[in-house]
CSV table of C-alpha atoms in Angstrom, one decimal:
chain,number,residue,atom,x,y,z
A,36,MET,CA,0.0,0.0,0.0
A,37,LEU,CA,1.4,3.4,-1.0
A,38,SER,CA,1.8,5.9,1.8
A,39,ALA,CA,0.1,9.3,1.6
A,40,PRO,CA,2.3,12.1,0.3
A,41,THR,CA,3.8,14.3,3.0
A,42,ILE,CA,3.7,18.1,3.0
A,43,ALA,CA,7.3,18.0,2.0
A,44,ASP,CA,6.4,15.8,-1.0
A,45,GLU,CA,3.7,18.2,-2.0
A,46,ILE,CA,6.1,21.1,-1.8
A,47,LEU,CA,8.7,19.4,-4.0
A,48,ASP,CA,6.0,18.5,-6.5
A,49,LEU,CA,4.7,22.1,-6.6
A,50,LYS,CA,8.2,23.4,-6.9
A,51,LYS,CA,8.6,21.4,-10.2
A,52,GLN,CA,5.2,22.4,-11.5
A,53,ARG,CA,5.9,26.1,-10.8
A,54,ARG,CA,9.6,26.0,-11.9
A,55,ALA,CA,10.3,27.5,-8.6
A,56,ILE,CA,13.4,28.0,-6.4
A,57,LEU,CA,13.2,27.8,-2.6
A,58,LEU,CA,15.4,30.3,-0.8
A,59,ALA,CA,15.7,30.1,3.0
A,60,HIS,CA,17.5,32.1,5.6
A,61,HIS,CA,19.5,30.3,8.3
A,62,TYR,CA,16.9,31.4,10.9
A,63,GLN,CA,14.1,29.3,9.3
A,64,GLU,CA,12.8,26.1,10.9
A,65,PRO,CA,15.0,23.0,10.0
A,66,GLU,CA,12.3,21.3,7.9
A,67,ILE,CA,12.2,24.4,5.7
A,68,GLN,CA,16.0,24.6,5.4
A,69,GLU,CA,16.1,20.9,4.4
A,70,LEU,CA,13.8,21.6,1.4
A,71,ALA,CA,15.5,24.8,0.3
A,72,ASP,CA,17.7,25.0,-2.8
A,73,VAL,CA,19.8,27.7,-1.1
A,74,VAL,CA,20.2,28.4,2.6
A,75,GLY,CA,22.1,31.6,3.4
A,76,ASP,CA,22.3,35.0,5.0
A,77,SER,CA,20.9,38.2,3.5
A,78,LEU,CA,23.9,38.8,1.1
A,79,GLU,CA,24.1,35.3,-0.1
A,80,LEU,CA,20.4,35.1,-0.8
A,81,ALA,CA,20.4,38.5,-2.6
A,82,ARG,CA,23.1,37.2,-4.9
A,83,LYS,CA,21.4,33.8,-5.5
A,84,ALA,CA,18.0,35.3,-6.1
A,85,ARG,CA,18.9,36.1,-9.8
A,86,GLU,CA,21.2,33.1,-10.5
A,87,PHE,CA,18.6,30.5,-11.6
A,88,GLU,CA,16.4,29.5,-14.4
A,89,GLY,CA,12.7,29.5,-13.5
A,90,ASP,CA,9.5,31.4,-12.9
A,91,VAL,CA,8.9,31.6,-9.2
A,92,ILE,CA,10.9,32.4,-6.1
A,93,ALA,CA,9.5,31.1,-2.8
A,94,PHE,CA,11.4,33.2,-0.2
A,95,CYS,CA,11.4,31.7,3.2
A,96,GLY,CA,12.6,34.5,5.3
A,97,VAL,CA,11.0,37.9,6.1
A,98,TRP,CA,9.2,40.3,3.8
A,99,PHE,CA,12.1,42.8,3.2
A,100,MET,CA,14.2,39.9,1.8
A,101,ALA,CA,11.4,39.0,-0.6
A,102,GLU,CA,11.2,42.6,-1.7
A,103,THR,CA,14.9,42.6,-2.5
A,104,ALA,CA,14.5,39.4,-4.5
A,105,LYS,CA,11.7,41.0,-6.5
A,106,VAL,CA,13.8,44.1,-7.3
A,107,LEU,CA,16.4,41.7,-8.7
A,108,ASN,CA,13.8,39.6,-10.5
A,109,PRO,CA,11.1,42.0,-11.7
A,110,ASN,CA,9.6,39.6,-14.2
A,111,ARG,CA,9.5,36.6,-11.8
A,112,VAL,CA,6.8,35.8,-9.3
A,113,VAL,CA,8.1,36.2,-5.7
A,114,VAL,CA,6.0,34.7,-2.9
A,115,VAL,CA,6.5,34.3,0.9
A,116,PRO,CA,4.8,31.8,3.2
A,117,ASP,CA,3.5,34.5,5.6
A,118,ARG,CA,2.9,38.2,4.8
A,119,ALA,CA,3.2,39.0,8.5
A,120,ALA,CA,6.9,38.0,8.6
A,121,SER,CA,8.2,41.5,9.2
A,122,CYS,CA,11.3,42.8,11.1
A,123,SER,CA,11.6,45.2,14.0
A,124,LEU,CA,14.4,47.0,12.2
A,125,VAL,CA,12.0,47.8,9.3
A,126,ASP,CA,9.4,49.0,11.7
A,127,ALA,CA,12.0,51.2,13.4
A,128,CYS,CA,12.8,53.1,10.2
A,129,PRO,CA,9.7,54.5,8.4
A,130,VAL,CA,10.5,56.2,5.1
A,131,GLU,CA,9.2,59.8,5.8
A,132,PRO,CA,11.9,60.6,8.5
A,133,VAL,CA,14.5,59.3,6.1
A,134,ARG,CA,13.2,61.6,3.3
A,135,GLU,CA,13.2,64.5,5.7
A,136,PHE,CA,16.8,63.8,6.7
A,137,ARG,CA,17.8,63.8,3.1
A,138,ARG,CA,16.1,67.1,2.5
A,139,ARG,CA,17.9,68.7,5.4
A,140,ASN,CA,21.3,66.9,4.8
A,141,PRO,CA,21.8,66.6,1.0
A,142,ASP,CA,25.5,66.2,1.5
A,143,HIS,CA,25.2,62.9,3.4
A,144,VAL,CA,25.6,59.5,1.9
A,145,VAL,CA,22.7,57.3,3.1
A,146,VAL,CA,23.9,53.7,3.8
A,147,SER,CA,21.0,51.4,4.5
A,148,TYR,CA,21.2,48.0,6.1
A,149,ILE,CA,19.3,45.5,4.0
A,150,ASN,CA,16.9,45.1,6.9
A,151,THR,CA,14.8,48.0,5.6
A,152,SER,CA,11.6,48.5,3.6
A,153,ILE,CA,11.7,48.9,-0.1
A,154,GLU,CA,10.7,52.5,0.3
A,155,VAL,CA,13.7,53.2,2.5
A,156,LYS,CA,16.0,51.4,0.1
A,157,ALA,CA,14.7,53.6,-2.7
A,158,GLU,CA,15.8,56.7,-0.7
A,159,SER,CA,19.3,55.3,-0.1
A,160,ASP,CA,22.6,55.8,-1.9
A,161,ILE,CA,23.9,52.3,-1.2
A,162,LEU,CA,22.9,49.2,0.8
A,163,CYS,CA,24.8,46.8,3.0
A,164,THR,CA,24.5,43.6,4.9
A,165,SER,CA,26.1,42.7,8.2
A,166,ARG,CA,28.7,40.7,6.2
A,167,ASN,CA,29.8,43.7,4.1
A,168,ALA,CA,28.9,46.8,6.1
A,169,VAL,CA,32.4,47.7,7.0
A,170,LYS,CA,33.6,47.3,3.4
A,171,ILE,CA,30.7,49.3,2.1
A,172,VAL,CA,31.4,52.3,4.5
A,173,ASN,CA,35.1,52.1,3.7
A,174,SER,CA,34.2,52.4,0.0
A,175,ILE,CA,32.8,55.9,0.6
A,176,PRO,CA,35.2,58.9,0.5
A,177,VAL,CA,36.4,59.7,4.0
A,178,LYS,CA,35.3,63.3,3.8
A,179,LYS,CA,31.7,62.5,2.9
A,180,PRO,CA,29.4,62.4,6.0
A,181,VAL,CA,27.3,59.2,6.3
A,182,LEU,CA,23.9,58.3,7.7
A,183,PHE,CA,23.9,54.6,8.6
A,184,LEU,CA,20.5,53.1,9.2
A,185,PRO,CA,18.6,51.5,10.9
A,186,ASP,CA,20.5,49.3,13.3
A,187,ARG,CA,22.4,51.2,16.0
A,188,ASN,CA,24.5,48.3,17.2
A,189,LEU,CA,25.7,47.4,13.8
A,190,GLY,CA,26.2,51.1,13.1
A,191,ASN,CA,28.3,51.5,16.2
A,192,TYR,CA,30.3,48.5,15.3
A,193,VAL,CA,30.9,49.8,11.7
A,194,LYS,CA,31.8,53.2,13.0
A,195,LYS,CA,34.4,51.7,15.4
A,196,GLN,CA,35.9,49.4,12.7
A,197,THR,CA,36.1,52.2,10.1
A,198,GLY,CA,37.1,55.1,12.3
A,199,ARG,CA,34.4,57.2,10.6
A,200,GLU,CA,33.8,60.2,12.9
A,201,ASN,CA,31.4,61.9,10.5
A,202,MET,CA,28.9,59.1,10.7
A,203,GLN,CA,25.4,59.5,12.1
A,204,ILE,CA,23.5,56.3,13.2
A,205,TRP,CA,19.8,55.6,13.3
A,206,GLN,CA,18.5,54.2,16.5
A,207,GLY,CA,16.7,51.0,15.5
A,208,THR,CA,17.4,47.6,17.0
A,209,CYS,CA,16.7,44.0,16.4
A,210,ILE,CA,14.3,42.5,19.0
A,211,VAL,CA,16.4,39.4,19.2
A,212,HIS,CA,20.1,40.6,19.1
A,213,ALA,CA,19.7,43.8,21.0
A,214,THR,CA,18.2,42.1,24.1
A,215,PHE,CA,21.1,39.7,24.6
A,216,PRO,CA,22.5,40.6,28.1
A,217,ALA,CA,26.3,40.5,28.6
A,218,ARG,CA,25.8,38.9,32.0
A,219,ARG,CA,24.4,35.8,30.5
A,220,VAL,CA,27.4,35.5,28.2
A,221,VAL,CA,29.6,35.7,31.3
A,222,GLU,CA,27.5,33.0,32.9
A,223,ALA,CA,27.8,30.8,29.8
A,224,LYS,CA,31.6,31.3,29.7
A,225,THR,CA,31.8,30.3,33.4
A,226,GLU,CA,29.8,27.2,32.7
A,227,HIS,CA,31.7,26.4,29.4
A,228,PRO,CA,35.2,27.8,30.0
A,229,GLU,CA,36.7,26.2,26.8
A,230,ALA,CA,34.0,27.6,24.6
A,231,LYS,CA,34.7,30.4,22.1
A,232,VAL,CA,32.1,33.2,21.8
A,233,VAL,CA,30.8,34.2,18.4
A,234,ALA,CA,28.4,37.1,18.0
A,235,HIS,CA,26.4,38.9,15.3
A,236,PRO,CA,27.2,42.6,15.1
A,237,GLU,CA,23.6,43.5,15.8
A,238,CYS,CA,24.4,42.5,19.5
A,239,PRO,CA,25.1,45.3,22.0
A,240,GLU,CA,28.6,46.5,22.4
A,241,SER,CA,28.8,44.9,25.9
A,242,VAL,CA,28.2,41.5,24.2
A,243,LEU,CA,30.6,42.2,21.3
A,244,GLN,CA,33.4,43.0,23.8
A,245,LEU,CA,33.2,39.4,25.0
A,246,ALA,CA,33.3,37.8,21.6
A,247,ASP,CA,36.2,35.9,20.0
A,248,PHE,CA,34.7,36.5,16.6
A,249,ILE,CA,32.1,39.0,15.2
A,250,GLY,CA,30.4,38.4,11.9
A,251,SER,CA,27.2,37.8,9.8
A,252,THR,CA,25.2,34.7,10.1
A,253,SER,CA,27.1,32.8,7.5
A,254,ALA,CA,30.4,34.2,8.6
A,255,LEU,CA,29.8,32.8,12.1
A,256,ILE,CA,29.2,29.4,10.6
A,257,GLU,CA,32.3,29.6,8.5
A,258,TRP,CA,34.4,30.7,11.5
A,259,CYS,CA,33.1,27.9,13.7
A,260,ALA,CA,33.8,25.3,11.0
A,261,ALA,CA,37.4,26.5,10.5
A,262,SER,CA,38.2,26.9,14.2
A,263,HIS,CA,40.1,24.3,16.2
A,264,ALA,CA,37.7,24.9,19.1
A,265,ARG,CA,35.1,22.2,19.9
A,266,GLU,CA,32.6,24.4,21.9
A,267,PHE,CA,31.0,27.7,21.0
A,268,ILE,CA,28.7,30.2,22.7
A,269,VAL,CA,26.6,31.5,19.8
A,270,MET,CA,25.1,35.0,20.1
A,271,THR,CA,22.6,35.1,17.3
A,272,GLU,CA,19.2,33.7,16.4
A,273,SER,CA,19.0,30.0,17.3
A,274,GLY,CA,17.8,28.9,13.9
A,275,ILE,CA,21.5,28.9,12.9
A,276,ASN,CA,21.9,25.8,15.0
A,277,HIS,CA,20.6,23.6,12.1
A,278,SER,CA,23.5,24.6,9.9
A,279,LEU,CA,26.0,24.5,12.8
A,280,SER,CA,24.9,21.0,13.8
A,281,LYS,CA,26.3,19.7,10.6
A,282,LEU,CA,29.8,20.5,11.9
A,283,ALA,CA,30.3,17.1,13.4
A,284,GLY,CA,31.9,16.8,16.8
A,285,LYS,CA,31.3,20.4,17.8
A,286,ARG,CA,28.9,21.7,20.5
A,287,PHE,CA,27.0,25.0,20.4
A,288,TYR,CA,25.3,26.8,23.3
A,289,PHE,CA,22.7,29.5,22.9
A,290,VAL,CA,22.1,32.3,25.4
A,291,ALA,CA,18.5,33.5,26.0
A,292,ASN,CA,17.6,37.2,25.5
A,293,GLU,CA,15.5,39.3,27.8
A,294,ASN,CA,12.4,39.5,25.7
A,295,CYS,CA,11.3,35.9,25.5
A,296,ASN,CA,13.9,34.0,27.5
A,297,CYS,CA,14.8,32.4,24.2
A,298,SER,CA,16.9,33.3,21.1
A,299,GLU,CA,14.2,33.0,18.4
A,300,CYS,CA,13.0,35.6,16.0
A,301,PRO,CA,9.1,35.5,16.1
A,302,TYR,CA,8.9,36.8,12.6
A,303,MET,CA,11.1,34.2,11.0
A,304,LYS,CA,9.2,31.5,12.9
A,305,LEU,CA,5.9,32.5,11.3
A,306,ASN,CA,6.9,30.5,8.2
A,307,THR,CA,5.8,26.9,8.2
A,308,LEU,CA,5.7,23.9,5.8
A,309,ASP,CA,1.9,24.3,5.5
A,310,LYS,CA,2.2,27.9,4.6
A,311,LEU,CA,5.1,27.2,2.1
A,312,ARG,CA,2.9,24.6,0.4
A,313,ASP,CA,0.0,27.0,0.3
A,314,CYS,CA,2.0,29.9,-1.1
A,315,LEU,CA,3.3,27.7,-3.9
A,316,THR,CA,-0.2,26.5,-4.6
A,317,ASP,CA,-1.9,29.9,-4.7
A,318,LEU,CA,1.1,32.0,-5.5
A,319,GLU,CA,0.1,34.2,-2.6
A,320,PRO,CA,1.2,36.2,-0.6
A,321,ARG,CA,2.9,37.7,-3.6
A,322,VAL,CA,5.4,40.6,-3.6
A,323,GLU,CA,4.0,43.3,-5.9
A,324,LEU,CA,6.0,46.5,-6.4
A,325,SER,CA,5.7,49.4,-8.8
A,326,ALA,CA,8.2,49.6,-11.6
A,327,GLU,CA,9.2,53.1,-10.4
A,328,ILE,CA,10.2,52.0,-6.9
A,329,MET,CA,12.0,48.9,-8.1
A,330,GLN,CA,14.0,51.0,-10.5
A,331,ARG,CA,15.0,53.4,-7.7
A,332,ALA,CA,15.8,50.6,-5.2
A,333,LEU,CA,17.8,48.7,-7.7
A,334,LEU,CA,20.5,51.4,-8.0
A,335,PRO,CA,21.7,51.2,-4.3
A,336,LEU,CA,21.3,47.4,-4.4
A,337,GLU,CA,23.5,47.1,-7.5
A,338,ARG,CA,26.0,49.5,-5.9
A,339,MET,CA,26.3,47.1,-2.9
A,340,LEU,CA,26.6,44.0,-5.1
A,341,ALA,CA,29.4,45.7,-7.1
A,342,VAL,CA,31.6,46.2,-4.0
A,343,LYS,CA,33.8,43.1,-3.8
């Protein structure tokens, strides 16, 4: 007797029918990552979004990531499992104050973290991710004043690394990373004295000061893989554990933040296999953007991708 198809089977069948690619962020649930064609951080997924042959992109992440994919693929259908998968950094940076800043400070170069709305991207001069933010800011002439938005912790980290004194920083934060307390890192180090500490630059400065390595999601994975250490205290969203667990023989400890006594992003966890199947079936929720805003947002995005 043949067994009934699983949701995963349905998704794979729909993927073939739709000529779709499945892109997933490291913070997605393991069962989604296992089905994905590409698992990566924001920069990797931005690059991969236009490097395939097909008609549909199913983006398993948050909405701003799917908007970025649509800008790079204006003639493809881009869907997400859950439209409510937003980001606290996007919410912290509405477009009107950015426009007002530009009107008052026309000499500033606006560097926007990729964790922004498409409207804010369209008002920006160049984009960045946590992986390339230092390189992007260093690519700007030293005498040019900079507005970095919206993450203040990443902005402060970049300012310190680049030595840019003429750099203003927006005051948005990530609800996961910004609430990691340094005292819990100290407690974890006491409990696991041989463990190395790795941290995402969205963490507070007090946490970053305790880190052996600071980097983007994928950079953290790469550093742990190359390190001779066998134990790590990981200061980022715990969905990364699925990729880290493939590094056989190594152990990873996650520190809870103050918000939920966990280290999960509630927005990332809105996506499920059921919702992924449904979005491939209905091709909804679909990212729909005007040609005008895609054209304006493409320029700062292409500038970022051109910086090697």
